[in-house]
Coordinates of C-alpha atoms and ligand atoms in Angstrom, one line a residue:
M1 CA 95.0 109.3 85.7
N2 CA 96.5 112.6 86.7
E3 CA 98.9 113.6 83.9
S4 CA 101.1 115.8 86.1
R5 CA 101.6 112.9 88.4
S6 CA 102.4 110.5 85.6
L7 CA 105.2 112.9 84.4
Q8 CA 106.6 113.7 87.8
G9 CA 105.3 111.1 90.2
D10 CA 105.6 107.5 91.0
T11 CA 105.3 105.0 88.2
T12 CA 104.5 102.4 90.9
A13 CA 101.2 103.7 89.7
A14 CA 98.7 102.5 87.2
Q15 CA 99.9 103.5 83.9
F16 CA 102.9 101.2 83.8
D17 CA 102.1 97.6 83.4
V18 CA 105.0 95.4 84.0
V19 CA 107.9 95.5 86.3
I20 CA 110.7 93.5 84.7
S21 CA 113.8 92.0 86.2
N22 CA 116.5 93.5 88.2
C23 CA 118.8 95.4 85.8
E24 CA 122.1 95.5 87.6
G25 CA 124.8 95.2 84.8
G26 CA 122.2 96.3 82.2
T27 CA 121.4 100.0 81.8
F28 CA 122.5 100.5 85.3
Q29 CA 125.9 100.5 87.0
K30 CA 126.9 100.6 90.6
G31 CA 127.6 104.1 91.7
E32 CA 128.8 105.8 94.8
H33 CA 125.6 104.9 96.6
N34 CA 125.4 101.6 94.8
A35 CA 122.5 103.2 93.0
Q36 CA 122.2 104.5 89.5
I37 CA 125.0 106.6 88.0
L38 CA 123.8 109.6 86.1
S39 CA 124.5 110.4 82.6
P40 CA 126.5 113.6 82.1
K41 CA 123.3 115.3 80.9
E42 CA 121.3 114.3 83.9
D43 CA 124.2 115.2 86.2
K44 CA 124.3 118.6 84.7
K45 CA 120.6 119.0 85.1
M46 CA 120.6 118.0 88.7
A47 CA 123.5 120.3 89.6
K48 CA 121.8 123.2 88.0
N49 CA 118.6 122.5 89.8
Q50 CA 119.4 124.1 93.1
T51 CA 116.7 126.9 93.6
L52 CA 114.2 125.9 96.4
V53 CA 110.5 126.5 96.7
S54 CA 109.9 129.5 99.0
D55 CA 109.7 129.0 102.7
F56 CA 106.1 130.3 102.7
K57 CA 105.1 127.7 100.1
Q58 CA 107.1 125.0 101.9
K59 CA 105.2 125.7 105.3
K60 CA 101.9 125.7 103.5
L61 CA 102.7 122.3 102.0
E62 CA 103.5 121.0 105.4
I63 CA 100.4 122.3 106.9
E64 CA 98.3 120.9 104.0
A65 CA 100.0 117.5 103.8
Q66 CA 97.0 115.6 104.9
K67 CA 94.5 117.7 102.9
N68 CA 96.6 117.0 99.8
W69 CA 96.8 113.4 100.1
D70 CA 93.0 113.3 100.8
L71 CA 92.3 115.2 97.7
F72 CA 94.6 112.9 95.8
Y73 CA 92.3 110.0 96.8
K74 CA 89.2 112.1 96.0
R75 CA 90.4 112.5 92.5
N76 CA 91.8 109.0 91.9
S77 CA 89.5 106.9 94.2
T78 CA 91.0 103.4 94.5
N79 CA 92.4 103.4 90.8
F80 CA 95.9 105.0 91.1
F81 CA 98.2 102.4 92.6
K82 CA 98.3 98.9 91.4
D83 CA 97.9 96.0 94.0
R84 CA 101.3 95.2 95.3
H85 CA 101.3 91.3 95.0
W86 CA 105.1 91.4 95.3
T87 CA 104.9 92.0 99.0
T88 CA 104.8 88.4 100.1
R89 CA 107.1 87.3 97.3
E90 CA 109.9 89.9 98.1
F91 CA 109.4 90.2 101.8
E92 CA 109.8 86.6 102.6
E93 CA 110.4 87.9 106.1
L94 CA 106.7 88.1 106.7
K95 CA 106.6 84.2 106.5
G96 CA 109.9 84.0 108.4
C97 CA 108.3 85.7 111.3
R98 CA 106.6 82.4 112.2
E99 CA 107.9 80.1 114.6
F100 CA 105.5 77.4 113.4
K101 CA 103.4 76.8 110.4
D102 CA 100.0 78.7 110.4
Q103 CA 101.0 80.8 113.4
K104 CA 98.8 83.8 113.5
L105 CA 100.7 87.0 112.7
T106 CA 99.8 90.5 113.6
I107 CA 101.1 93.1 111.2
L108 CA 100.7 96.9 110.8
E109 CA 100.5 98.6 107.4
A110 CA 101.6 102.1 108.2
G111 CA 100.4 104.6 105.5
C112 CA 98.1 101.9 103.9
G113 CA 96.5 104.2 101.3
V114 CA 93.5 102.4 100.0
G115 CA 94.9 99.0 100.7
N116 CA 96.9 98.0 97.6
C117 CA 99.3 96.1 99.8
L118 CA 97.0 95.1 102.6
F119 CA 94.3 93.2 100.7
P120 CA 96.6 91.0 98.6
L121 CA 98.3 90.1 101.8
L122 CA 95.1 89.2 103.6
E123 CA 94.0 87.2 100.6
E124 CA 97.3 85.4 100.3
D125 CA 97.7 84.5 104.0
L126 CA 94.8 83.6 106.0
H127 CA 96.6 83.6 109.3
I128 CA 97.2 87.3 109.3
F129 CA 95.6 90.0 111.4
A130 CA 96.4 93.5 110.1
Y131 CA 96.1 96.9 111.6
A132 CA 96.1 99.5 108.8
C133 CA 96.3 103.2 109.2
D134 CA 96.6 106.4 107.0
F135 CA 96.3 110.1 107.6
S136 CA 93.8 110.4 104.8
P137 CA 90.3 109.8 106.0
R138 CA 89.2 109.0 102.4
A139 CA 91.8 106.4 102.1
V140 CA 90.7 104.7 105.3
E141 CA 87.2 104.8 104.3
Y142 CA 88.0 103.2 101.0
V143 CA 89.8 100.4 102.9
K144 CA 86.8 99.9 105.1
Q145 CA 84.4 99.8 102.2
N146 CA 86.6 97.2 100.4
P147 CA 84.4 93.9 100.1
L148 CA 87.5 92.1 101.4
Y149 CA 87.6 94.1 104.5
D150 CA 86.7 91.9 107.5
A151 CA 86.7 93.4 111.0
Q152 CA 87.7 89.9 112.4
R153 CA 90.9 90.2 110.3
C154 CA 91.7 93.8 110.0
K155 CA 91.4 97.1 111.9
A156 CA 91.7 100.3 109.7
F157 CA 91.9 103.7 111.4
Q158 CA 92.9 107.2 110.7
C159 CA 96.3 108.3 112.2
D160 CA 99.0 110.9 111.4
L161 CA 102.0 108.8 112.0
T162 CA 104.0 112.0 112.8
K163 CA 101.7 113.0 115.7
D164 CA 99.0 110.6 116.7
D165 CA 100.1 107.9 119.1
L166 CA 99.6 104.4 117.6
L167 CA 99.2 103.1 121.1
E168 CA 95.7 104.6 121.0
N169 CA 94.8 101.8 118.6
I170 CA 97.5 99.1 119.0
P171 CA 98.8 97.5 122.1
S172 CA 102.5 98.1 122.8
D173 CA 105.1 95.4 121.8
S174 CA 102.2 93.5 120.0
V175 CA 103.1 93.7 116.2
D176 CA 105.1 91.0 114.3
A177 CA 106.0 93.2 111.4
V178 CA 105.4 96.7 110.1
M179 CA 105.0 97.4 106.4
L180 CA 106.3 100.8 105.4
I181 CA 105.7 100.9 101.7
F182 CA 106.3 104.2 99.8
V183 CA 105.1 106.2 102.9
L184 CA 108.2 107.7 104.5
S185 CA 109.0 109.4 101.2
A186 CA 105.8 111.4 101.7
V187 CA 106.8 112.7 105.1
H188 CA 109.0 115.8 105.6
P189 CA 112.5 114.6 106.3
K190 CA 112.6 116.4 109.6
K191 CA 109.6 114.5 110.8
M192 CA 110.6 111.0 109.5
H193 CA 112.1 110.0 112.9
L194 CA 108.6 110.7 114.5
V195 CA 107.1 108.0 112.4
L196 CA 109.8 105.6 113.2
R197 CA 109.5 106.3 116.9
N198 CA 105.8 105.7 116.8
I199 CA 106.1 102.4 115.1
Y200 CA 108.9 101.3 117.5
K201 CA 106.4 101.3 120.5
V202 CA 104.0 98.8 118.8
L203 CA 106.5 96.5 117.3
K204 CA 107.5 93.4 119.3
P205 CA 111.1 93.3 120.4
G206 CA 113.2 91.3 117.9
K207 CA 110.7 92.0 115.1
C208 CA 111.2 94.2 112.0
V209 CA 110.0 97.0 109.8
L210 CA 109.8 96.1 106.2
F211 CA 110.5 99.1 104.1
R212 CA 110.3 99.9 100.4
D213 CA 110.5 103.3 98.9
Y214 CA 112.1 105.6 96.4
G215 CA 115.9 105.5 96.0
I216 CA 118.0 108.4 94.9
H217 CA 118.2 109.1 91.2
D218 CA 115.0 107.2 90.5
H219 CA 113.4 108.2 87.3
A220 CA 110.7 110.1 89.1
M221 CA 113.5 112.2 90.8
L222 CA 115.0 113.0 87.5
R223 CA 111.7 114.1 85.9
F224 CA 111.0 116.9 88.5
K225 CA 111.3 120.4 87.2
S226 CA 113.7 122.9 88.8
T227 CA 110.6 124.7 90.3
S228 CA 109.7 121.7 92.4
K229 CA 112.7 121.3 94.6
L230 CA 112.0 121.6 98.3
G231 CA 115.4 120.4 99.7
E232 CA 118.1 118.0 99.1
N233 CA 116.5 114.9 97.4
F234 CA 113.1 116.3 98.3
Y235 CA 110.3 117.4 95.8
V236 CA 106.8 118.5 95.4
R237 CA 104.4 117.2 92.7
Q238 CA 101.9 119.4 91.0
D239 CA 99.1 118.1 93.3
G240 CA 101.0 119.2 96.5
T241 CA 102.1 115.7 97.6
R242 CA 105.7 115.4 98.2
S243 CA 108.4 112.7 97.6
Y244 CA 111.9 112.3 99.1
F245 CA 114.4 110.1 97.5
F246 CA 116.5 108.0 99.9
T247 CA 120.2 107.0 100.0
N248 CA 120.8 103.8 101.9
D249 CA 123.2 105.8 104.3
F250 CA 120.5 108.4 105.2
L251 CA 117.9 105.7 105.8
A252 CA 120.2 103.5 108.0
E253 CA 121.1 106.7 110.0
L254 CA 117.5 107.6 110.4
F255 CA 116.5 104.1 111.8
T256 CA 119.6 103.5 113.9
S257 CA 119.2 107.0 115.6
V258 CA 115.8 105.9 116.8
G259 CA 117.0 102.5 118.1
Y260 CA 116.6 100.1 115.3
E261 CA 119.3 97.7 114.0
T262 CA 120.0 97.4 110.2
V263 CA 119.3 93.9 108.9
V264 CA 119.1 94.6 105.2
N265 CA 119.3 97.9 103.4
E266 CA 119.8 97.8 99.6
Y267 CA 118.9 99.4 96.3
V268 CA 116.8 97.6 93.9
L269 CA 117.1 98.5 90.3
R270 CA 114.2 97.8 88.1
E271 CA 112.8 98.7 84.7
T272 CA 109.3 99.6 84.5
V273 CA 107.7 99.0 81.2
N274 CA 104.5 100.2 79.6
K275 CA 104.0 97.8 76.8
K276 CA 101.1 99.7 75.2
E277 CA 103.2 102.9 74.8
G278 CA 106.6 101.1 74.2
L279 CA 108.0 103.1 77.2
S280 CA 110.5 101.8 79.5
V281 CA 112.1 103.8 82.5
P282 CA 114.8 102.9 84.9
R283 CA 113.6 102.8 88.5
V284 CA 115.6 102.9 91.7
F285 CA 114.1 101.8 95.0
L286 CA 115.3 101.0 98.5
Q287 CA 114.2 97.7 99.9
S288 CA 115.2 97.4 103.6
K289 CA 114.6 95.6 106.9
F290 CA 115.2 97.2 110.4
R291 CA 114.9 95.3 113.6
K292 CA 113.8 96.3 117.0
P293 CA 116.5 95.0 119.3
G294 CA 115.7 92.5 122.1
R295 CA 113.9 89.3 122.4
E296 CA 110.1 88.7 122.5
T297 CA 109.1 87.9 126.2
Ligands
SAM1 C1 102.5 106.7 97.9 S1 101.0 106.3 99.0 C2 101.5 104.6 99.4 C3 100.2 103.8 100.0 C4 100.4 102.4 100.3 N1 101.4 102.2 101.2 C5 100.7 101.7 99.0 O1 101.8 101.1 99.0 O2 99.9 101.5 98.1 C6 101.6 107.2 100.5 C7 100.6 107.2 101.6 O3 101.1 107.7 102.8 C8 100.1 108.4 103.5 N2 100.8 109.3 104.6 C9 101.6 110.3 104.1 N3 102.1 110.9 105.3 C10 101.4 110.3 106.2 C11 101.4 110.5 107.7 N4 102.1 111.5 108.2 N5 100.7 109.7 108.5 C12 99.9 108.6 107.8 N6 99.9 108.4 106.5 C13 100.6 109.1 105.7 C14 99.4 108.9 102.4 O4 98.0 109.4 102.7 C15 99.3 107.9 101.4 O5 98.2 107.1 101.4

């Protein structure tokens, strides 16, 4: 486990054991974004933290984004992120996509990493065919080497979602649901619309992108040092990977500017607990659903 990442990064990761119930009304209150309100001390820290990483370093990080994620998987292999068994539970939409029981669904997991979302889904639902892509060649290789990988039910391929056309691997208007789970936050905000446009082409009209990612004022955001700020709500970890923290307004504007309609777009407030170490941290995620307009023909 990479220490710098455990301090500054995503505790969706391995070191935290349990995600307990929604904490609205507990340690959290509704704020101007309906997200977490900062304590005066946190507020002061965020206001003070205005110096940005130099342009030179920012350009380098952009050029090396793929390399840095690939090195991340070289260091951590398949051990960093926990399997995401909540996907079917919380995204009932996946099941809701069906017009009849056991209807075969085609999904795309964009930015699949080593398959922590993908494999639980394939195991839980035998009537899914999944495309899965990531720009880290190592991550894609780990997916293909997974004993649960079955070419009859899954096609994994390397793709930089900001520049490689998904149509090279997936027919247009053919996917019933796209999962975008903790991926857009890793993309430079100026390039996020390119990812959404790319996905739009393969999604069937009337079908949705299922989104989950970091929300503004998430614990991981508050932990970043002043030397890690790249821009508004955008930070770099010590390993060179980057993370954006979304407001629901920013996200809605991003999706609608590309042509999607907002179906759901809300903050999910959680407390992540590490029982062993007696640690409990407040988390803020955005869980959203955006629809490509039109009806399937
Ligand atoms: C935090 S991980 C999440 C992985 C996976 N979705 C999960 O939930 O376990 C972010 C992933 O996004 C991938 N990624 C970042 N930018 C990308 C891009 N431009 N194109 C494709 N994948 C990208 C990274 O390689 C990494 O695997």
